[in-house]
Short mmCIF file of C-alpha atoms in Angstrom, two decimals:
data_model
loop_
_atom_site.label_atom_id
_atom_site.label_comp_id
_atom_site.label_asym_id
_atom_site.label_seq_id
_atom_site.Cartn_x
_atom_site.Cartn_y
_atom_site.Cartn_z
CA MET A 1 -42.46 46.92 -133.40
CA ASP A 2 -41.81 43.53 -134.59
CA ARG A 3 -42.43 41.02 -132.16
CA SER A 4 -40.71 38.32 -134.16
CA GLY A 5 -37.50 40.35 -133.33
CA ALA A 6 -36.81 40.90 -137.10
CA ARG A 7 -35.21 44.53 -137.37
CA HIS A 8 -36.67 46.98 -139.90
CA ASP A 9 -34.95 50.16 -140.90
CA GLY A 10 -36.35 53.67 -139.76
CA SER A 11 -38.01 54.48 -143.02
CA ASP A 12 -41.73 53.93 -141.93
CA ILE A 13 -41.35 55.50 -138.20
CA LEU A 14 -40.08 58.60 -140.31
CA ARG A 15 -42.88 58.63 -142.55
CA SER A 16 -45.60 57.81 -139.71
CA ILE A 17 -44.43 60.96 -137.25
CA ALA A 18 -43.75 63.29 -140.60
CA LEU A 19 -47.60 62.89 -141.24
CA MET A 20 -48.32 64.22 -137.96
CA HIS A 21 -46.05 67.44 -138.53
CA ASP A 22 -48.91 69.83 -136.85
CA ARG A 23 -48.80 67.93 -134.03
CA SER A 24 -45.15 69.39 -132.97
CA ASN A 25 -43.75 72.86 -133.72
CA GLY A 26 -39.96 72.52 -134.25
CA LEU A 27 -38.89 72.35 -130.47
CA GLY A 28 -38.41 69.27 -130.15
CA GLY A 29 -37.98 65.93 -132.36
CA GLY A 30 -36.75 62.43 -131.61
CA PHE A 31 -36.54 58.64 -132.08
CA ALA A 32 -35.64 55.77 -129.67
CA ALA A 33 -34.59 52.44 -131.80
CA TYR A 34 -33.87 48.96 -130.30
CA GLY A 35 -31.59 46.64 -131.74
CA ILE A 36 -29.12 48.71 -133.91
CA TYR A 37 -26.30 47.52 -131.90
CA PRO A 38 -26.04 43.78 -132.08
CA GLU A 39 -22.12 43.92 -132.32
CA TYR A 40 -22.22 45.41 -129.04
CA GLU A 41 -25.10 44.24 -127.54
CA GLU A 42 -23.53 43.32 -124.18
CA LEU A 43 -21.72 46.79 -123.80
CA TYR A 44 -24.04 49.73 -122.73
CA ALA A 45 -24.08 52.62 -125.52
CA PHE A 46 -23.94 55.82 -124.43
CA HIS A 47 -25.20 58.86 -126.77
CA ILE A 48 -23.58 62.09 -125.43
CA MET A 49 -24.32 65.45 -126.56
CA TYR A 50 -21.68 68.19 -126.17
CA GLU A 51 -21.75 71.90 -126.07
CA SER A 52 -17.89 72.12 -125.84
CA ASP A 53 -14.54 70.27 -126.28
CA GLU A 54 -13.66 71.05 -122.82
CA ALA A 55 -16.96 69.46 -121.76
CA ARG A 56 -15.96 66.52 -123.99
CA ARG A 57 -12.54 66.17 -122.45
CA GLU A 58 -13.78 66.11 -118.86
CA THR A 59 -16.39 63.35 -120.06
CA GLU A 60 -14.27 61.18 -121.62
CA ALA A 61 -11.86 61.26 -118.76
CA TYR A 62 -14.67 60.56 -116.35
CA LEU A 63 -16.05 57.60 -118.58
CA ASP A 64 -12.42 56.12 -118.83
CA THR A 65 -12.15 56.08 -115.10
CA TYR A 66 -15.44 54.39 -114.33
CA PHE A 67 -16.14 52.52 -117.57
CA MET A 68 -13.95 49.95 -120.04
CA SER A 69 -14.61 51.48 -123.51
CA GLU A 70 -14.41 49.26 -126.58
CA LYS A 71 -15.27 51.94 -129.48
CA GLN A 72 -16.16 55.94 -129.01
CA GLU A 73 -16.86 57.56 -132.23
CA ARG A 74 -19.09 60.80 -133.33
CA ILE A 75 -22.58 59.47 -134.58
CA PRO A 76 -23.20 60.39 -137.88
CA THR A 77 -25.22 63.07 -139.08
CA GLU A 78 -26.26 65.14 -142.32
CA PRO A 79 -26.68 68.78 -142.86
CA VAL A 80 -29.96 70.14 -142.61
CA ALA A 81 -30.93 73.39 -143.23
CA SER A 82 -33.58 73.95 -140.49
CA ILE A 83 -31.47 72.22 -137.88
CA LYS A 84 -29.14 74.91 -136.21
CA ASN A 85 -26.01 75.13 -134.25
CA PRO A 86 -26.43 71.33 -133.11
CA PRO A 87 -24.20 69.81 -130.22
CA ASP A 88 -21.32 67.82 -130.54
CA ILE A 89 -22.94 64.30 -130.48
CA TRP A 90 -20.59 60.95 -129.86
CA ARG A 91 -21.31 57.46 -129.04
CA TYR A 92 -19.46 55.41 -126.55
CA PHE A 93 -19.84 51.24 -126.19
CA ALA A 94 -18.38 50.56 -122.69
CA ALA A 95 -18.85 48.53 -119.72
CA PRO A 96 -18.49 49.17 -116.07
CA HIS A 97 -14.78 49.03 -114.68
CA PRO A 98 -14.88 45.82 -112.97
CA MET A 99 -12.81 46.94 -110.01
CA ARG A 100 -14.46 49.86 -109.68
CA LEU A 101 -18.03 48.20 -109.85
CA ALA A 102 -16.97 45.40 -107.21
CA ALA A 103 -15.92 48.12 -104.85
CA SER A 104 -19.03 50.24 -105.54
CA GLY A 105 -21.21 47.63 -103.96
CA LEU A 106 -23.89 48.31 -106.64
CA ASP A 107 -25.36 46.27 -109.59
CA GLU A 108 -24.32 47.14 -112.89
CA ALA A 109 -27.23 48.87 -113.88
CA GLU A 110 -27.56 50.83 -110.55
CA TYR A 111 -23.75 51.59 -111.21
CA THR A 112 -24.45 52.84 -114.73
CA MET A 113 -27.09 55.06 -113.69
CA ALA A 114 -25.29 56.85 -110.88
CA HIS A 115 -22.72 57.85 -113.49
CA VAL A 116 -25.16 59.04 -115.78
CA PHE A 117 -26.74 61.21 -113.42
CA HIS A 118 -23.27 62.56 -112.13
CA ILE A 119 -22.44 63.53 -116.24
CA ASN A 120 -25.86 64.99 -116.60
CA GLY A 121 -25.72 67.04 -113.14
CA LYS A 122 -21.78 67.53 -112.35
CA ILE A 123 -20.40 68.50 -115.98
CA ASP A 124 -21.23 71.38 -117.48
CA GLY A 125 -22.00 71.00 -121.39
CA ALA A 126 -22.43 67.47 -121.08
CA PHE A 127 -25.71 65.54 -121.79
CA VAL A 128 -26.19 61.51 -121.87
CA ALA A 129 -28.85 61.53 -124.21
CA SER A 130 -29.41 57.65 -123.97
CA SER A 131 -27.74 54.64 -122.03
CA GLY A 132 -29.01 51.47 -122.73
CA LYS A 133 -27.81 48.12 -124.48
CA ASN A 134 -28.38 47.63 -127.87
CA MET A 135 -30.70 50.79 -128.16
CA GLY A 136 -29.99 54.23 -128.66
CA ALA A 137 -32.16 57.57 -128.61
CA PHE A 138 -31.61 60.39 -131.50
CA LYS A 139 -33.18 63.74 -130.41
CA GLY A 140 -32.92 67.48 -130.86
CA VAL A 141 -34.28 70.76 -131.48
CA GLY A 142 -36.09 70.55 -134.82
CA TYR A 143 -39.32 68.94 -136.18
CA PRO A 144 -39.31 65.16 -135.96
CA GLU A 145 -38.70 64.93 -139.72
CA ASP A 146 -35.91 67.08 -140.11
CA ILE A 147 -34.49 65.41 -136.86
CA GLY A 148 -34.79 61.70 -138.50
CA ALA A 149 -32.89 63.21 -141.67
CA PHE A 150 -29.62 64.50 -139.48
CA TYR A 151 -29.44 61.47 -138.13
CA ARG A 152 -29.71 59.69 -140.82
CA ILE A 153 -31.97 57.05 -138.99
CA CYS A 154 -32.65 55.12 -142.04
CA ASP A 155 -29.18 53.81 -141.95
CA TYR A 156 -30.29 51.83 -138.79
CA ASP A 157 -32.22 48.35 -138.67
CA ALA A 158 -34.32 48.25 -135.18
CA TRP A 159 -36.99 45.76 -134.34
CA ALA A 160 -38.96 48.61 -132.30
CA TRP A 161 -39.16 52.18 -132.93
CA THR A 162 -40.57 55.11 -130.85
CA ALA A 163 -40.73 58.75 -132.09
CA HIS A 164 -41.97 61.90 -130.95
CA GLY A 165 -42.80 65.46 -132.16
CA ARG A 166 -42.80 67.95 -129.22
CA PHE A 167 -44.94 71.22 -128.78
CA PRO A 168 -43.60 72.48 -125.25
CA THR A 169 -46.37 74.68 -123.66
CA ASN A 170 -44.72 74.87 -119.84
CA THR A 171 -40.68 74.03 -120.63
CA PRO A 172 -38.39 75.31 -122.99
CA GLY A 173 -37.03 73.54 -126.51
CA TRP A 174 -33.65 72.46 -125.86
CA TRP A 175 -31.43 69.25 -127.23
CA GLY A 176 -31.56 67.33 -124.20
CA GLY A 177 -35.27 68.10 -123.39
CA ALA A 178 -36.76 66.58 -126.52
CA HIS A 179 -38.39 62.91 -126.15
CA PRO A 180 -37.80 60.21 -125.74
CA PHE A 181 -36.28 60.51 -122.27
CA THR A 182 -34.27 57.57 -121.52
CA LEU A 183 -32.78 55.90 -118.29
CA LEU A 184 -30.64 52.63 -118.97
CA ASN A 185 -32.75 50.61 -121.41
CA TRP A 186 -35.96 52.42 -120.48
CA SER A 187 -37.20 55.08 -123.27
CA VAL A 188 -40.76 57.39 -122.95
CA VAL A 189 -42.47 58.96 -125.37
CA HIS A 190 -45.43 61.45 -123.87
CA ASN A 191 -48.11 63.11 -125.29
CA GLY A 192 -49.96 65.61 -122.67
CA GLU A 193 -48.99 67.18 -119.35
CA ILE A 194 -48.63 65.67 -115.66
CA SER A 195 -50.40 67.76 -113.19
CA SER A 196 -48.81 65.27 -110.49
CA TYR A 197 -45.42 66.27 -111.23
CA ASP A 198 -44.45 67.60 -107.96
CA ALA A 199 -45.67 64.97 -105.96
CA ASN A 200 -43.98 62.32 -108.22
CA ARG A 201 -40.72 64.31 -108.51
CA ARG A 202 -40.28 64.63 -104.75
CA TYR A 203 -41.02 60.52 -104.58
CA VAL A 204 -38.40 59.48 -106.85
CA GLU A 205 -36.25 61.83 -105.45
CA GLN A 206 -36.04 60.13 -102.29
CA PHE A 207 -34.49 57.03 -104.11
CA GLY A 208 -31.75 58.95 -105.67
CA TYR A 209 -33.71 60.15 -109.08
CA ASP A 210 -32.23 63.82 -110.39
CA CYS A 211 -35.22 65.52 -111.92
CA GLU A 212 -33.32 68.28 -113.47
CA LEU A 213 -34.10 68.17 -116.97
CA GLN A 214 -36.78 70.96 -116.95
CA THR A 215 -39.95 68.73 -118.12
CA ASP A 216 -42.09 66.89 -116.47
CA THR A 217 -41.72 63.72 -118.73
CA GLU A 218 -38.37 62.50 -117.10
CA VAL A 219 -40.23 61.21 -114.18
CA ILE A 220 -42.30 58.89 -116.17
CA THR A 221 -38.96 57.37 -117.30
CA TYR A 222 -38.05 57.39 -113.56
CA LEU A 223 -41.25 55.92 -111.84
CA PHE A 224 -40.76 52.97 -114.18
CA ASP A 225 -37.36 52.04 -113.32
CA LEU A 226 -38.44 52.33 -109.62
CA LEU A 227 -41.35 50.19 -109.84
CA SER A 228 -40.00 47.80 -112.36
CA ARG A 229 -36.27 47.59 -111.96
CA ARG A 230 -36.29 48.45 -108.64
CA HIS A 231 -38.86 46.96 -107.25
CA GLY A 232 -39.17 44.16 -108.91
CA LEU A 233 -43.04 44.67 -110.54
CA THR A 234 -43.87 44.10 -113.94
CA PRO A 235 -44.19 47.03 -116.08
CA GLU A 236 -47.83 45.98 -116.45
CA LEU A 237 -48.48 46.56 -112.64
CA ALA A 238 -46.17 49.84 -112.62
CA ALA A 239 -48.61 51.35 -115.34
CA HIS A 240 -51.28 50.26 -113.45
CA ILE A 241 -50.17 51.97 -110.25
CA MET A 242 -49.42 54.96 -112.26
CA THR A 243 -53.32 54.91 -113.47
CA ALA A 244 -55.06 53.31 -110.23
CA PRO A 245 -58.64 53.03 -110.26
CA ALA A 246 -60.28 56.02 -107.86
CA TRP A 247 -61.62 55.31 -104.61
CA ASP A 248 -65.26 55.17 -105.46
CA GLU A 249 -64.32 52.35 -107.88
CA ILE A 250 -62.15 50.56 -105.37
CA ASP A 251 -65.17 51.21 -102.96
CA ALA A 252 -67.45 48.73 -105.57
CA MET A 253 -65.00 45.92 -106.11
CA ASP A 254 -65.23 42.71 -104.08
CA PRO A 255 -63.35 42.86 -100.84
CA SER A 256 -60.59 40.94 -101.97
CA GLN A 257 -60.09 42.83 -105.16
CA ALA A 258 -60.56 46.40 -103.04
CA ALA A 259 -57.86 45.17 -100.38
CA PHE A 260 -55.64 44.66 -102.94
CA GLU A 261 -55.98 47.87 -104.64
CA THR A 262 -56.12 49.91 -101.44
CA ALA A 263 -52.56 48.29 -100.43
CA LEU A 264 -51.18 49.72 -104.02
CA ARG A 265 -52.92 52.87 -103.79
CA THR A 266 -51.53 53.25 -100.19
CA THR A 267 -48.10 52.15 -100.41
CA TYR A 268 -47.55 53.88 -103.95
CA ALA A 269 -49.64 56.88 -103.48
CA SER A 270 -47.04 59.67 -104.47
CA ALA A 271 -46.65 57.29 -107.51
CA LEU A 272 -50.14 58.08 -108.78
CA VAL A 273 -49.86 59.98 -111.91
CA ASN A 274 -52.45 62.48 -112.75
CA GLY A 275 -53.41 65.05 -115.80
CA PRO A 276 -53.87 64.50 -119.59
CA PHE A 277 -51.33 61.91 -120.82
CA SER A 278 -50.63 59.21 -123.24
CA VAL A 279 -47.14 57.31 -122.85
CA ILE A 280 -45.33 54.96 -125.07
CA LEU A 281 -42.74 53.10 -122.88
CA GLY A 282 -39.72 51.08 -124.94
CA SER A 283 -37.71 48.57 -123.27
CA SER A 284 -35.38 45.43 -123.91
CA GLU A 285 -38.81 43.40 -123.67
CA GLY A 286 -41.03 45.46 -126.11
CA LEU A 287 -43.63 48.22 -125.41
CA LEU A 288 -46.04 49.53 -123.35
CA ALA A 289 -48.49 51.91 -124.26
CA ILE A 290 -50.75 53.64 -121.47
CA ASN A 291 -53.23 56.59 -121.53
CA ASP A 292 -54.56 58.57 -118.22
CA ARG A 293 -57.65 56.88 -116.81
CA LEU A 294 -60.50 59.31 -118.27
CA LYS A 295 -58.69 59.15 -121.82
CA LEU A 296 -57.93 62.52 -122.67
CA ARG A 297 -55.22 61.68 -124.89
CA ALA A 298 -55.28 60.01 -128.58
CA LEU A 299 -53.44 56.47 -128.66
CA MET A 300 -54.70 54.01 -131.18
CA ALA A 301 -53.10 50.64 -131.91
CA ALA A 302 -53.28 47.94 -134.48
CA GLU A 303 -51.43 44.77 -135.97
CA LYS A 304 -50.48 43.02 -139.01
CA GLY A 305 -48.65 39.63 -138.63
CA SER A 306 -45.71 40.17 -136.55
CA MET A 307 -46.15 43.93 -136.58
CA VAL A 308 -47.42 46.01 -133.89
CA TYR A 309 -48.67 49.74 -134.39
CA MET A 310 -49.11 52.67 -132.05
CA ALA A 311 -50.05 56.26 -132.92
CA SER A 312 -51.87 59.35 -132.10
CA GLU A 313 -53.89 59.29 -135.26
CA GLN A 314 -55.00 56.44 -136.93
CA ALA A 315 -53.78 58.04 -139.92
CA ALA A 316 -50.24 57.76 -138.92
CA ILE A 317 -50.45 53.69 -138.93
CA GLU A 318 -52.57 53.49 -141.94
CA LEU A 319 -49.92 55.51 -143.83
CA VAL A 320 -47.50 52.64 -143.22
CA CYS A 321 -49.50 49.74 -143.04
CA PRO A 322 -52.74 50.25 -145.03
CA ASP A 323 -54.40 46.82 -144.17
CA ALA A 324 -53.47 47.04 -140.98
CA GLU A 325 -55.87 44.94 -138.70
CA ASN A 326 -57.54 44.85 -135.01
CA MET A 327 -57.49 49.00 -135.14
CA ARG A 328 -58.88 50.31 -131.84
CA ALA A 329 -58.20 52.91 -129.10
CA VAL A 330 -56.35 52.47 -126.26
CA GLY A 331 -58.35 52.25 -123.26
CA GLY A 332 -58.00 55.06 -120.48
CA GLY A 333 -55.74 53.45 -117.63
CA GLU A 334 -55.89 49.90 -119.46
CA PRO A 335 -51.71 49.18 -120.02
CA PHE A 336 -51.25 47.92 -123.67
CA VAL A 337 -48.21 45.55 -123.52
CA VAL A 338 -46.36 44.14 -126.63
CA GLN A 339 -43.45 41.99 -126.13
CA LEU A 340 -41.07 39.89 -128.18
CA ASP A 341 -42.31 36.46 -129.10
CA SER A 342 -38.87 35.11 -127.42
CA VAL A 343 -39.67 36.99 -124.41
CA VAL A 344 -42.83 35.69 -124.20
CA ALA A 345 -41.35 32.22 -124.98
CA ALA A 346 -38.89 32.75 -122.18
CA LYS A 347 -41.04 33.50 -119.34
CA ALA A 348 -43.74 30.71 -120.19
CA ALA A 349 -40.48 28.44 -119.91
CA ALA A 350 -39.60 29.85 -116.73
CA ASP A 351 -43.12 29.75 -115.60
CA ALA A 352 -43.34 26.14 -116.41
CA ASP A 353 -40.05 25.29 -114.48
CA ALA A 354 -41.45 26.65 -111.46
CA GLU A 355 -44.52 25.00 -111.13
CA ASN A 356 -42.54 21.90 -111.37
CA ASP A 357 -40.04 22.83 -108.66
CA PRO A 358 -40.37 21.15 -105.73
CA HIS A 359 -39.02 24.04 -103.48
CA ASN A 360 -42.44 25.72 -104.32
CA ALA A 361 -44.52 23.03 -103.18
CA PRO A 362 -46.72 24.39 -100.26
CA LEU A 363 -45.07 22.96 -96.99
CA ALA A 364 -47.48 20.85 -95.07
CA HIS A 365 -48.88 22.44 -91.54
CA GLU A 366 -50.84 22.14 -88.61
CA VAL A 367 -53.08 24.40 -86.75
CA GLY A 368 -52.00 24.94 -82.66
CA VAL A 369 -49.40 26.32 -80.96
CA LEU A 370 -47.26 23.35 -80.40
CA PRO A 371 -46.26 20.38 -82.96
CA ARG A 372 -48.42 17.04 -82.17
CA ARG A 373 -46.27 14.78 -80.04
CA LYS A 374 -44.91 11.67 -81.40
CA GLU A 375 -46.82 8.55 -80.70
CA ALA A 376 -44.62 6.30 -78.08
#
C-alpha cells in the first residue's frame, strides 16, 4: 500500500505472491485492488461471475430494476493453460435507482448489500465477487500467479493491493470461494482456520448476513462490516473485539480498563474469533492486519518511504523492496493499521473541529434533586 495514494500496477504484488507458491495448492488464488476505477469512483463496481448466459440475463434484468448502470462489459482476461473452464466474468458500474432506494428506507450501503445477497443466494449460476466503489476483486481456481496473469492485473493501477494463495483444508476449491472475500468496500484475505465459525456465523446471521459460501473466511468480512459500518466502531476496535483478551488478563487490569474490556466481551461475546489465523482487511481508508491472540500464524510488516508491506513471509517483502525498513512481526491480537495520508489528515481536522465546537462543551450541572431557587 502507498499511503500517499499514488497508484502502482500489479507487477509487485504478483511477484510477491508468486514467491510463496508452496503456500497454496492451485485450488484458489486472488487479488483485491483499491483505486483502480477513478473514472467511476462514485459508482459501485460489481464484478460478477456467471455459469451460463441464462444466469447473466437474469442478473442483468435484476440490476436494471434496482440500479442505474453507466457501463457494463466483460472483464478482460488472458488465456492461461492452467486455468480450466473459467466462468463468464463481467463488471458493472452502477448506482442505486434513486426512487427504489428512497422507497426501501435503507441507506445506500445497506441497499446495495441486500441486493448482493439476493444475487448470490437467489440467482442460480451468478456470484458477485466484489461490490465496492473504486475497487475490485480478481479471483478464481488456480495458483495466484496464474490467476493474476489470467486477469491481466498488471494492466491496473492501485494504491493498495492484497493477494492470497489458497490451500483449502475443510472446504472445496471453487471460483467464488477463493480469497479475497468482499462486501461493499471491505476485502479480506485470511490464512488459518476459524474454530469459532459456527458461533460467529449464527451471530452475523441475526443481522441479515447470509453465510452460504462454504468457507469460514466470509464471516470475518461480515463481522468487520457489522461492527464498523453498522455499529460505528473503528476498524481497530472491531479487530480488538474479535481478538479480545482472555478473562484472566482482564482480571489483572486496573478496574476502569477491566470494566471496559468486560463490557466489550459481554456485549460482543459471539464476535470473538478463535483459532489460528492471520487476516489482512482492505477498505477505502487503508489496510488493517491482525493475528490471533496466540500468534499461531505468520504475518510480517515493513515500510519504505510512503510504502507499507505485509506478507506471510519476510522474503516476499524483500523480493519487491530489498531495502525495506522496520521489518517486524505483527503482534498477536494487536491490530496493525495503515491509513491513507488523506484519511489521517481529514480525521485530524475533524477532531480539531469537534474540540472547538461549543456544542461539545460540558454543560454546567448541580448536585441535587431540584435546581437552586433564584434569589428574590
